[in-house]
Backbone as a ProteinNet text record, in pm:
[ID]
protein_1_A
[PRIMARY]
MARISASVYTSHVPAIGAALDLGKSGEPYWQPLFRGYEFSKQWIREHQPDVIFLVYNDHATAFSLELIPTFAIGTAAEFLVADEGWGPRPVPKGIGHPELASHIAQSVIQDDFDLTIVNKMDVDHGLTVPLSLMYGQPQAWPCTVIPFAVGVVQYPVPSGRRCFMLGQAVRKAIESFDQPLNVQIWGTGGMSHQLQGPRAGLINKEFDNRFLDRLIADPAGLASVPHIDYVREAGSEGIELVMWLIARGAMADVNGGKPPRVVHRFYHVPASNTAVGHLILEDQA
[TERTIARY]
4175.5	4142	4227.8	4180.6	4258.4	4379.3	4481.6	4602.9	4663.5	4737.1	4813.3	4955.8	5002.3	5135.2	5240.5	5199.1	5297.2	5227.9	5308.1	5260.5	5351.2	5289.4	5361	5330.7	5433.6	5419.5	5475.1	5400.6	5449.7	5378.4	5448.9	5386.6	5291.7	5198	5102	5093.3	5207.4	5216.6	5142	5049.2	4973.8	5061.4	5172.2	5259.5	5322.7	5336.5	5388.7	5292.6	5163.4	5064.8	5067.2	5081.2	5087.1	5209.6	5323.5	5445.2	5425.9	5361.5	5334	5235.4	5127.6	5021.3	5066.4	5159.2	5205.9	5334.9	5379.2	5497.7	5628	5635	5754.4	5841.9	5810.4	5883.8	6030.3	6064	6202.2	6283.5	6220.2	6292.9	6389.3	6500.3	6602.2	6547.5	6450.4	6395.3	6328.8	6259.2	6178	6249.5	6354.2	6419.5	6462.4	6527.1	6570.2	6454.6	6341.1	6226.8	6175.2	6152.7	6093.4	6189.9	6320	6416.2	6398.4	6357.4	6337.4	6222.7	6137.5	6024.1	6041.3	6154.9	6176.4	6179.3	6248.9	6249.3	6107	6031.5	5896.3	5805.1	5820.1	5737.2	5768.4	5895.1	5931.4	5881	5895.4	5851.1	5701	5621.9	5477.1	5435.6	5511.7	5482.5	5504.7	5601.8	5634.9	5554.3	5490	5413.3	5275.2	5207.7	5079.9	4971.5	4910.3	4801.3	4668.9	4575	4437.6	4365.2	4396.3	4328.9	4432.1	4418.2	4495	4398.6	4426.3	4355	4435.9	4387.7	4469.5	4425	4510.8	4483.8	4536.1	4449.8	4485.9	4396.3	4417.3	4323.5	4264.4	4137.4	4066.5	4103.7	4114.6	4156.6	4039.4	3932.4	3812	3750.3	3752.4	3694.8	3566.9	3578.7	3460.1	3392.4	3473.6	3422.2	3458.5	3391.7	3419.2	3405.9	3415.5	3398	3255.2	3165.3	3028.4	3016	3110.1	3105.4	3248.4	3295	3434.7	3441.1	3439.9	3453.6	3597.9	3613.8	3748.5	3804.7	3724.1	3763	3647.1	3674.5	3568.7	3616.9	3538.9	3575.7	3485.6	3547	3473.5	3428	3297.4	3241.4	3178.5	3201	3138	3208.1	3141.7	3198.6	3301.4	3293.2	3391.3	3402.2	3516.4	3545.1	3599.8	3522.7	3564	3673.4	3751.4	3859.9	3802.3	3835.2	3776.4	3833.4	3751.7	3795.9	3836.5	3964.9	4015.4	4031.7	3966.3	3968.5	4027.4	4095	4155.3	4125.3	4014.4	3973.7	4028.3	3958.9	4007.8	4142.7	4229	4353.5	4321.2	4400.7	4375.6	4427.2	4369.7	4407.7	4282.5	4297.4	4178.7	4098.5	3970.2	3889	3931.3	3903.2	3931.3	3817.1	3850.8	3751.3	3755.6	3642.1	3637.1	3618.7	3618.5	3587.7	3482.1	3355.4	3250.1	3238	3260.6	3246.4	3349.1	3476.4	3580.4	3565.5	3534.5	3518.9	3406.9	3296.3	3184.5	3219.6	3293.6	3338	3430.9	3525.3	3615.7	3536.8	3441.8	3360.6	3286.9	3224.1	3152	3245.1	3360	3452.5	3511.2	3555.2	3621.4	3523.3	3400.5	3300.2	3266.4	3259.9	3236.2	3354	3471.3	3588	3598.3	3488.6	3472.4	3538.4	3564.6	3609.3	3492.6	3460	3346.9	3393.5	3337	3369	3249.1	3277.2	3174.2	3174.3	3058.9	3045.7	3011.9	3093.4	3074	3045	2922.4	2881	2896.8	2933.2	2962.7	3063.5	3177.6	3283.4	3380.6	3409.5	3517.2	3648.3	3756.9	3886	3983.1	4060.3	4150.4	4295.3	4389.2	4530.1	4585.7	4520.9	4567	4568.1	4475.8	4469.5	4533.1	4513.5	4560.7	4711.8	4773.3	4918.6	4996.6	4965.6	5035.6	5021.1	4901.6	4883	4969.2	4977.3	5058.7	5206.8	5252.2	5393.4	5430.7	5340.8	5370.7	5341.3	5241.6	5197.6	5223.6	5267.3	5285.9	5153.6	5137	5018.9	4946.5	4887	4816.4	4678.8	4618.5	4482.7	4380.9	4416.6	4331.6	4423	4385.8	4464.9	4453.9	4564	4562.3	4505.6	4448.7	4388.1	4275.3	4197.8	4092	4150	4074.5	4122.8	4008.7	4040.7	3946.3	3999.1	3935.9	3980.7	3943.2	4038.7	4013.5	4062.2	3969.1	4002.3	4007.6	4112	4133.4	4126.6	4056.1	4037.9	4156.5	4255.6	4374.5	4390	4287.9	4295.3	4242.9	4138.5	4074.7	4078.5	4126	4128	3986.9	3960.7	4054.1	4081.1	4204.3	4243.6	4275	4269.6	4294.7	4440.3	4461	4596.2	4672.2	4803.6	4885.4	4852.7	4828.8	4795.3	4664.4	4565.6	4436.8	4453.7	4534	4559.1	4630.6	4729.2	4805	4713.3	4626.7	4532	4432.4	4392.9	4301.1	4364.2	4493.3	4562.6	4554.9	4566.1	4555.2	4415.1	4314.6	4177.3	4152.5	4215.3	4200.9	4263.6	4380.1	4442.3	4349.9	4296.3	4204.6	4086.9	4034.1	3919.8	3956.7	4069.6	4111.2	4136.6	4202.1	4235	4112.4	3999.8	3877	3786	3832.9	3752.4	3776	3667.2	3679.3	3696.9	3783.9	3829.2	3981.2	4049	4195.9	4255.5	4241.1	4287	4423.2	4507.2	4634.4	4609.3	4623.1	4591.3	4718.1	4737.5	4840.5	4771.4	4835	4781.8	4881.7	4834.4	4919.7	4885.7	4990.3	4975	5036	4961.3	5010.2	4999.7	5062.8	5063.2	5201.7	5214.6	5344.6	5451.7	5579.6	5629.9	5624.7	5734.1	5728.1	5693.6	5598.7	5566.9	5467	5475.9	5380.5	5346.2	5218.5	5172.2	5133.4	5135.5	5090.4	5161.1	5143.8	5196.5	5344.9	5402.5	5543.5	5640.9	5599.8	5689.2	5657.7	5583.9	5552.8	5681.7	5681.3	5800.2	5888.8	5849.8	5931	5949.3	6073	6106	6209.4	6188.3	6275.8	6326.9	6443.1	6498.2	6526.8	6578.9	6614.7	6491.7	6385.2	6261.9	6209.3	6205.8	6150.9	6225.6	6356.4	6433.8	6426.6	6415.4	6391	6255	6156.8	6025	6033.4	6105	6118.8	6190.1	6295.5	6367.1	6273.3	6196.2	6107.5	5987.7	5940.8	5830.4	5871.2	5995.4	6045.3	6068.3	6141.5	6193.5	6114.6	6040.8	5971.9	5835.7	5748.3	5619.8	5531.4	5536.2	5452.8	5497	5628.3	5678.3	5644.7	5657	5625	5478.1	5392.7	5249.1	5214.8	5304.9	5277.5	5318.9	5380.1	5422	5298.8	5293.7	5174.7	5167.7	5048.4	5026.3	5120.1	5142.1	5220.3	5362	5415	5548.4	5549.2	5444.1	5434.8	5427.6	5343.5	5325.6	5454.6	5518.8	5641.2	5755.4	5772.7	5889.3	5866.2	5744.3	5718.1	5624.6	5581.8	5493.2	5347.6	5260.9	5118.1	5060.3	5112.5	5062.3	5137.4	5240.5	5313.9	5230.7	5118.2	5030.6	4976.7	4982.1	4940.5	5014	5130.1	5209	5138.9	5041.3	4972.2	4902.7	4874.2	4808.7	4900.3	5031	5125.3	5116.5	5076.4	5066.9	4951.5	4850.3	4744	4800.9	4877	4938.3	5037.4	5116.1	5217.4	5151.9	5041.1	4971.5	4912.6	4900.2	4843	4946.8	5073.4	5178.1	5188.5	5248.1	5246.3	5315	5428.5	5504.9	5426.6	5343.3	5259.9	5157	5125.9	5023.3	5083.1	5208.9	5271.7	5355.7	5373.3	5451.3	5594.2	5656.9	5795.7	5805	5919.3	5938.8	5929.2	5879.6	5870.1	6007.6	6013.3	6137.2	6134.9	6237.2	6247.2	6304.8	6224.6	6270.5	6307.6	6258.6	6294.8	6268.8	6362.3	6347.4	6403.2	6327.8	6367.2	6320.9	6403.9	6368.2	6425.8	6345.2	6389.5	6325.9	6404.7	6352.4	6416.7	6341.5	6197.4	6119.3	5990.2	5896.8	5789.4	5795.4	5719	5774.7	5695.2	5747.7	5730.3	5747.6	5720.5	5834.9	5861.6	5954.1	5880.6	5947.1	5886.8	5955.8	5876.7	5926.5	5856.5	5927.3	5871.5	5935.4	5854	5900.6	5813.1	5876.2	5803.1	5845.7	5747.9	5772.9	5695.4	5764.1	5697.6	5665.2	5545	5501.8	5572.7	5609.8	5680.4	5604.1	5473.7	5391.9	5422.4
1951.6	1811.3	1750.9	1643.4	1574	1506.1	1485.3	1421.1	1333	1230	1146.7	1200.7	1236.8	1296.7	1197.4	1090.5	996.3	868.1	764.5	639.9	604.9	550.7	513.1	366.1	292	148.3	118.3	42.9	9.2	-113.2	-185	-292.1	-231.9	-313.2	-261.4	-354.7	-396.4	-492.4	-441.2	-519.7	-469.5	-437.2	-510.2	-483.7	-345.1	-290	-153.1	-55.3	-74	13	-0.3	-123.7	-144.4	-76.7	-84.6	-20.1	130.5	190.8	334.4	366.6	290.1	320	301.3	208.6	179	252.3	343.1	423.4	345.8	242.4	159.1	187.1	291.3	315.7	349.8	395.8	429	313.2	198	82.6	27.4	-33.6	-80.7	-169.6	-253.3	-342.2	-264	-155.2	-81.7	37	87.5	208.4	197.2	86.5	80.4	89.2	31.7	38.3	180.6	245.9	379.1	482.5	459.3	548.7	545.3	430.5	418.4	501.2	551	632.9	779.9	818.1	959	1044.8	997.4	1070.8	1084.5	976.9	974.6	1074.9	1089	1184.8	1328.3	1356.3	1488.3	1507.9	1403.9	1412.7	1438.9	1369.1	1386.3	1525.1	1584.6	1722.7	1818.9	1788	1875.2	1841.1	1726.1	1681.5	1634.6	1722.5	1685.7	1669.2	1551.2	1533.1	1585.1	1601.7	1629.8	1500.2	1394.3	1265.7	1154	1052.7	929.7	818.2	755	634.5	519.2	458.2	366.3	222.4	145.5	5.4	-80.1	-161.6	-243.7	-366.5	-455.4	-566.4	-566.5	-593.6	-608	-741.6	-742.8	-863.2	-917.7	-957.8	-1012.5	-914.5	-787	-681.7	-628.2	-562.2	-514.8	-629.3	-726.9	-841.6	-969.5	-1077.7	-1206.1	-1314.3	-1439.5	-1548.5	-1555.6	-1478.5	-1473.9	-1383.1	-1291.5	-1195.6	-1158.3	-1196.8	-1178.2	-1104.6	-971.3	-899.4	-905.6	-914.3	-911	-769.6	-671.9	-531.1	-452.3	-374	-296.5	-154	-56.7	83.8	150.1	222.3	293.4	428.8	449.6	574.6	660.4	624.8	696	830.1	911.7	1040.1	1024.7	914.4	888.4	738.2	700.6	560	548.1	483.5	468.2	363	372.7	277.9	150.9	37.9	-89.3	-139.2	-211	-286.5	-425.3	-454.9	-583	-686.4	-662	-758.9	-706	-591.3	-531.1	-381.5	-343.9	-204.5	-134	-29.4	44.9	111.6	121.3	196	341.6	405.5	546	640.6	628.9	712.6	778	884.4	952.7	864.5	893.2	829	882.4	805.2	851.2	934.9	1044.9	1128.8	1097.3	1056.7	1012.9	1126.2	1088.8	1182.8	1116	1122.1	1048.7	1083.7	1211	1251.1	1181.3	1187.8	1124.4	973	917	771.7	722.1	792.3	752.2	767.2	871	890.6	777.7	740.5	630	501.8	476.2	355.7	353.7	465.3	474.3	446.7	512.5	500.3	359.9	305.3	174.9	63	72.4	-29	-23.2	98.2	111.1	61.2	51.3	-7.4	-157.5	-216.5	-361.7	-423.2	-344.9	-398.5	-394.8	-509.2	-517	-479.4	-372.5	-326.5	-344.8	-370.4	-365.3	-224.1	-160.8	-25	-36.3	27.1	16.2	155.7	175.5	306.5	319.6	210.3	215.6	105.7	144	45.9	95.9	11.5	40.7	-7.9	60.2	27.6	-21.3	-124.1	-184.8	-142.4	-219.4	-179.8	-174.7	-246.8	-241.7	-100.9	-18.3	121.5	216.6	192.3	290.3	285.7	167.9	160.6	238	223.7	307	456.6	500.3	642	682.9	597.8	628.9	635.1	545.3	545.6	673.9	724.7	843.6	974.1	972.4	1096.7	1103.2	994.1	995.8	983.9	1064.8	1054.5	1189	1238.5	1366.7	1354.3	1466.7	1468.5	1434.8	1465.4	1432	1408.3	1313.6	1293.4	1417.9	1465	1594.4	1590.7	1479.4	1473.5	1371.3	1370.6	1271.1	1139.6	1031.8	899.5	819.5	748.8	655.7	515.1	438.1	300	210.6	129	34.9	-101.5	-186.7	-316.1	-423.9	-507.4	-614.9	-748.5	-844	-973.4	-1065.2	-1055.9	-1140.8	-1233.5	-1241.2	-1326.9	-1466.3	-1473.6	-1601.3	-1622.4	-1739.2	-1768.2	-1794.1	-1759.6	-1709.8	-1560.5	-1520.1	-1379.6	-1328.6	-1197.5	-1145	-1163.8	-1179.2	-1196.3	-1063.9	-1074	-954.1	-875.1	-945.2	-877.1	-800.1	-860.7	-793.1	-667.2	-678.4	-562.5	-451.6	-489.5	-392.7	-319	-392.6	-331.6	-242.2	-283.4	-202.1	-67.3	-68.1	57.5	153.7	101	186.2	245.9	166.3	215.8	320.9	302.9	401.8	534	528.8	653.2	726.2	651.8	712	778.2	711.4	765.7	894.9	893.4	1011.4	1129	1104.4	1214	1270.6	1201.3	1252.8	1321.9	1334.6	1401.3	1551.6	1630.7	1773.1	1864.6	1822.8	1911.6	1904.1	2015.2	2017.5	1954.5	1822.9	1752.5	1688.4	1694.6	1622.6	1489.5	1380	1246.5	1162.5	1094.7	991.9	856.3	755	619.7	534.6	470.5	390.6	242.7	161.2	16.7	-39.2	-118.4	-162.9	-315.1	-367.2	-510.3	-569.4	-700.9	-766.4	-707.4	-738.4	-819.2	-968	-1041.6	-1185.3	-1213.3	-1302	-1350.3	-1465.9	-1552.3	-1662	-1675.5	-1681.4	-1674.8	-1809.1	-1915.1	-2044.1	-2156.6	-2278.2	-2396.7	-2418.2	-2519.7	-2553.9	-2441.1	-2352.3	-2243.5	-2112.3	-2116.1	-1993.6	-1920.3	-1789.7	-1708.7	-1690.3	-1746.7	-1735.2	-1589.6	-1552	-1422	-1446.7	-1391	-1412.2	-1277.3	-1234.7	-1104.2	-1092.9	-1200.2	-1195.7	-1173.7	-1248.3	-1230.3	-1088.3	-1039.4	-906.9	-799	-804.9	-700.7	-713.4	-836	-851.3	-792.2	-813.4	-756.4	-604	-541.7	-395.5	-349.7	-421.3	-386.7	-388	-494.2	-508.5	-414.3	-387.5	-292	-156.8	-119.1	7.8	0	-102.2	-103.2	-188.7	-288	-381	-418.6	-320.9	-353.7	-442.9	-425.4	-509.4	-654.9	-677.5	-813.4	-871.3	-789.6	-834	-873.5	-803.6	-831.6	-971.1	-1032.7	-1166	-1278.5	-1246.4	-1349.5	-1422	-1554.4	-1627.4	-1636.8	-1665.5	-1674.2	-1773.8	-1886.5	-1991	-1943.9	-1852.1	-1799	-1715.5	-1637	-1560.4	-1654.5	-1755.4	-1848.2	-1924.3	-1972.5	-2050.9	-1965.7	-1845.9	-1764.6	-1668.6	-1616.4	-1511.1	-1553.7	-1680.7	-1726.3	-1706.1	-1768.1	-1765.3	-1624.4	-1539	-1401	-1306.7	-1354.5	-1271.5	-1230.2	-1298.1	-1263.4	-1121.5	-1063.6	-924.6	-830.2	-870	-782	-749.1	-830	-794.7	-659.4	-616.8	-487.4	-371.7	-393.1	-289	-264.2	-366.8	-353.5	-262.9	-247.8	-151.3	-10.5	20.4	153	175.6	72.6	89.6	104.8	36.3	47.4	184.4	264.9	398.4	505.3	466.7	565.5	598.5	713.4	769.4	681.4	619.3	544.1	425.4	366.6	254.2	300.7	427.7	485.4	578.4	552.8	626.1	745	769.4	883.8	847.4	933.1	913.4	818.6	752.3	667.8	750.8	693	768.2	792.6	892.3	921.5	849.4	768.4	696.9	793.7	830.4	926.1	860.9	737.9	669.7	520.6	442.6	297.6	247.7	157.4	109.5	-34.7	-114.4	-253.6	-291.3	-363.5	-399.2	-531.3	-614.1	-735	-748.1	-804.2	-829.3	-720.5	-716.2	-638.7	-738.3	-781.2	-897.5	-1015	-1082.9	-1193.7	-1164.7	-1037.8	-993.3	-907.5	-917.9	-826.5	-697.3	-584.8	-454.2	-390.3	-356.9	-284.8	-151.4	-54.3	79.9	147.6	216.4	281	402.7	510	628.7	659.6	667.7	702.1	828.9	927.8	1049.9	1040.2	1077.6	1071.4	1178.4	1144.7	1237.2	1256.2	1263.9	1279.4	1410.7
18931.1	18950.1	19059.5	19117.6	19220.8	19157.7	19237.3	19187	19295.5	19253.6	19345.9	19350.8	19466.6	19481	19527	19594.7	19649	19690	19703.5	19763	19879.8	19984	20106.6	20133.2	20172.2	20197.4	20336.2	20413.5	20546.9	20602.8	20687.1	20763.8	20867	20915.4	21014.8	21136.7	21185.3	21295.6	21418.9	21477.2	21593.3	21712.8	21730.6	21844.3	21836.7	21715.8	21702.4	21767.4	21741.5	21805.4	21956.3	22004.7	22149.8	22210	22139.6	22190.7	22203.1	22104.5	22111.4	22222.4	22229.2	22324.9	22469.3	22491.9	22627.4	22662.4	22575.7	22603.6	22598.6	22513	22506.4	22385	22308.6	22184.5	22207.8	22328.4	22359.2	22413.6	22431.3	22483.7	22378.3	22421.5	22326.1	22215.8	22246.8	22144.1	22031.4	22068	21972	21908.9	21971.5	21920.1	21774	21733.1	21592.1	21493.3	21528.1	21437.5	21424.4	21536.5	21529.4	21470.9	21482.6	21417.2	21265.8	21213.8	21069.9	21016.2	21105	21063.7	21098.6	21155.8	21188.9	21063	20959.8	20833.1	20779.8	20788.8	20732.6	20801.8	20931.9	21006.3	20964.3	20937.4	20888.1	20745.5	20665	20525.3	20516.1	20596.4	20587.3	20634.8	20726.8	20767.4	20651.5	20566.5	20453.5	20328.4	20327.5	20211	20256.6	20327.8	20388.1	20282	20273.6	20177.2	20232.4	20143.2	20184.6	20220.2	20145.2	20161.8	20150.9	20235.9	20221.7	20182.4	20070.2	20028.9	20085.1	20193.4	20271.1	20251.3	20184.8	20154.5	20269.8	20326.1	20441.6	20441.7	20536.9	20552.3	20692.8	20697	20823.9	20887.5	21021.3	21093.8	21175.7	21103.6	21166.5	21264.9	21226.8	21310.3	21246.7	21133	21061.7	20987.1	20945.3	20870.9	20945.5	20911.4	20974	20868.1	20909.2	20814.5	20761.5	20820.6	20770.4	20647.8	20631.4	20521.6	20485.8	20366.1	20327.7	20194.7	20193.7	20067.6	20017.4	19887.1	19829.6	19833.7	19792.3	19797.7	19858.5	19962	20028.2	20051.4	20007.9	20023.1	20126.2	20219.2	20322.9	20272.7	20270.1	20218.5	20328.1	20453.9	20565.4	20592.2	20674.1	20713.9	20825.2	20899.9	21005.3	21028.5	21084.7	21110.9	21252.5	21339.2	21477.7	21488.8	21597.4	21621.5	21682.1	21623.7	21664.2	21796.5	21868.3	21985.1	21936.5	21940.7	21890.7	22001.9	22115.1	22224	22352.1	22343.5	22463.3	22469.1	22405.6	22401.6	22279.3	22232.3	22116.2	22146.2	22046	22063	22096.5	22181.6	22216.7	22109.1	21991.2	21878	21821.7	21741.8	21689.5	21593.5	21585.1	21482.8	21346.5	21243.3	21108	21054.2	20992.6	20926.7	20777.8	20724	20585.8	20486.9	20359.8	20252	20163.3	20206.8	20135.3	19987.6	19953.3	19812.8	19724.8	19764.6	19684.5	19687.3	19803.7	19813.9	19722.1	19720.5	19635.4	19487.9	19456.7	19318.5	19274.2	19361.8	19329.7	19309	19398.4	19385.1	19251	19216.6	19089.5	18972.2	18970.7	18859	18848.7	18962	18961.3	18925.8	18977.1	18942.7	18794.4	18738.1	18594.9	18512.1	18574.1	18508.9	18535.8	18581.2	18592	18715	18818.6	18946.9	19044	19100.8	19193.2	19333	19387.4	19522.2	19612.6	19740	19843.5	19901.1	19903.6	19956.8	20104.8	20189.4	20334.4	20390.1	20435.6	20485.8	20636.8	20703.6	20846.8	20876.2	20933.3	20954.1	21060.2	21158.9	21252.6	21190.8	21221.4	21160.7	21267.9	21233.7	21331.5	21308.7	21366.1	21361.5	21219.9	21127.3	20989.2	20933.5	20980.7	20937.6	21037.6	21167.3	21265.5	21288.1	21277.6	21300.4	21193.8	21064.6	20966.5	20992.7	21030.9	21062	21181.6	21282.4	21400.1	21365.5	21279.6	21241	21167.4	21087.5	21007.9	21081.5	21170.3	21233.7	21384	21443.4	21587.2	21660.5	21762.5	21848.6	21860.2	21750.4	21752.9	21816.3	21846	21898	21789.4	21663.9	21549.2	21430.5	21344.1	21222.7	21136.1	21079	21009.5	20868	20826.4	20694.3	20696.6	20591.3	20580.7	20528.2	20548.2	20508.7	20446.1	20338.9	20277.1	20300.1	20388.4	20411.3	20292.4	20250.1	20141.9	20186.6	20225.7	20284.7	20177.1	20185.4	20088.9	20163.3	20106.7	20172.5	20150.5	20238.7	20228.3	20349.1	20433.4	20551.4	20520.9	20440.9	20408.3	20257.2	20215.6	20071.6	20020.3	19891.8	19791.1	19807.5	19776.2	19785.1	19644.9	19623.7	19489.2	19447.1	19318.9	19266.6	19270.1	19265.1	19255.2	19129.5	19021.1	18895.6	18909.4	18974.1	18992.4	19077.4	19182.3	19268.7	19192.3	19112.4	19033.2	18935.2	18868.3	18775.3	18848.8	18967.6	19046.9	19081.2	19114.2	19142	19024.3	18903.1	18784.7	18773	18805.4	18799.7	18907.6	19024.3	19132	19090.3	19025.1	18978.5	18880.3	18785.9	18689.3	18758.9	18860	18933.3	19005.9	19075	19151.3	19058.4	18945.9	18854.4	18783.5	18790	18728.3	18828.6	18953.5	19056.6	19048.2	19043.5	19010.5	19131.1	19222.1	19329	19335.3	19365.7	19364.7	19490.7	19501.9	19620.9	19597.9	19700.4	19702.7	19773.2	19698.9	19750.3	19755.6	19866.7	19875.1	19882.4	19825.3	19833.8	19910.4	20015.4	20103	20086.6	20072.8	20073.4	20200.6	20276	20406.4	20419	20524.9	20550.9	20530.5	20561.4	20542.9	20634.9	20620.5	20509.9	20547.7	20528.2	20554.2	20699.9	20719.8	20853.8	20844.4	20942.5	20955.8	21103.1	21131.3	21270.9	21330.2	21249.9	21301.2	21228.5	21282.1	21215.7	21240	21174.7	21197	21160.6	21069	21028.6	21099.6	21208.1	21282.9	21318	21292.7	21317.8	21196.7	21081.9	20961	20919.8	20889.8	20832.3	20722.9	20605.7	20491.2	20441.2	20492.9	20457.6	20308.8	20249.8	20108.5	20020.7	20049.7	19972.6	19989.3	20111.9	20138.5	20061	20061.8	19994.2	19842.9	19791.6	19648.1	19611.2	19698	19674.4	19665.7	19758.2	19755.8	19629.5	19591	19467.8	19347.9	19336	19220.2	19229.2	19350	19364.5	19307.4	19327.3	19274.5	19123.5	19079.3	18942.2	18844.2	18892.5	18803.6	18860	18882.3	18945.5	18860.1	18728.6	18642.7	18650.1	18652.4	18667.1	18802.5	18906.2	19041.2	19051.7	18978.9	18984.8	18933.9	18858.4	18803.7	18897.5	19011.4	19106.6	19160.1	19153.6	19200.3	19352.3	19400.9	19545.4	19612.9	19548.5	19612.8	19643.7	19564.3	19592.2	19719.9	19740.6	19865	19984.9	19974.3	20086.4	20114.1	20008.5	20024.3	20080	20025.4	20058.5	20175.3	20188.6	20286.7	20398.2	20399.1	20504.7	20469.6	20547.4	20516.6	20519.1	20604.9	20611.4	20517.5	20452.1	20357.3	20238	20215.2	20103.9	20117.3	20237	20254.9	20160.6	20113.1	20026.7	19894.9	19852.1	19727.5	19740.9	19863	19882.2	19844.2	19855.3	19814.4	19663.9	19588.9	19443.8	19402	19486.5	19456.1	19457.8	19562.8	19570.9	19457.4	19426.1	19320.7	19184.3	19161.9	19034.7	19009.6	19115.1	19102.1	19071.3	19056.5	19031.1	18882.1	18853.5	18718.4	18615.8	18652.8	18552.8	18499.9	18583.3	18539.7	18437.7	18444.3	18358.2	18252.1	18213	18103.5	18143.4	18273.7	18319.7	18355.4	18434.1	18474	18594.2	18611.2	18729.5	18857.8	18965.6	19091.4	19151.7	19237.7	19309.7	19443.6	19468.2	19595.9	19699.1	19797.8	19897.2	20029.5	20051.4	20176.7	20162	20215.1	20218.3	20349.6	20414.5	20547.3	20562.6	20629	20655.2	20791.1	20870.2	21005.4	21047.8	21114.2	21177.9	21315.7	21410.6	21399.6	21471.1	21446.5	21528.1	21569.4	21693.6	21735.1	21656	21575.1	21494.1	21345.6	21309.2	21173.3	21120.8	20991.2	20925.4	20891.4	20910	20883.9	20763.7	20662.9	20547.1	20533.7	20472.7	20460.4	20339.6	20262.7	20140.1	20112.4	20066	20021.1	19879.4	19789	19650	19616.2	19561.3	19517.1	19368.8	19333.1	19194.8	19111.9	18990	18901.3	18771.6	18781.2	18660.4	18590.4
[MASK]
+++++++++++++++++++++++++++++++++++++++++++++++++++++++++++++++++++++++++++++++++++++++++++++++++++++++++++++++++++++++++++++++++++++++++++++++++++++++++++++++++++++++++++++++++++++++++++++++++++++++++++++++++++++++++++++++++++++++++++++++++++++++++++++++++++++++++++++++++++++++++++++

């Protein structure tokens, strides 16, 4: 049967992708950030999954204000790189896993979570930047990917508790799939940042690190944090952090197993005008 072996958490700042694509990763401004992912690149080479279930948010690329799904799962065989206004990033297209994606959709919907099924979807920096941070710049991504888009750009957005419960349903779905697949679940977005208004440029290191502490040790308690706390403490775009709770909800300890092993933790400010957080947890089921 399929199994979840680890969860990975990372910010998906678009400027990180631009720095890589334009050959600026070695510049003094960017060096400290990319050093924080050197361990991760080695780790992923040694813990290569068959499939990544990648939780991210679309940035008005595949979806717009005309259509705003709360949860959308990509079931296509491939996902092209989106043009976000300056041409598609020069990175490989994503190769999907339609069988597993469809199975997850079936299982999760039967567990009372309403998903939007997307059979054709271009993917933006929310998905490609995390892959670039972990894999560098390969000719092809070395595993398949299931994009899972969460509507956190336009209110109303799902609660942290709903996301946490969804992660548990995703784990159940993956573990009931009858192929011996090694699956990782990635939660992306955040950390604290605000892109507009009087508080544009807000970064809250204390909130971010408390979030990481609780994500590791008290995920159920963290899931009860209301939206207004994210907005007040982490900025208007800090609400993206609820997506990390989907990945955390899929870990063994939430479902009666052992606590995960923390293999890497990294935090850096700033990257553009955003705080960058990163965490790798290995499942100990």
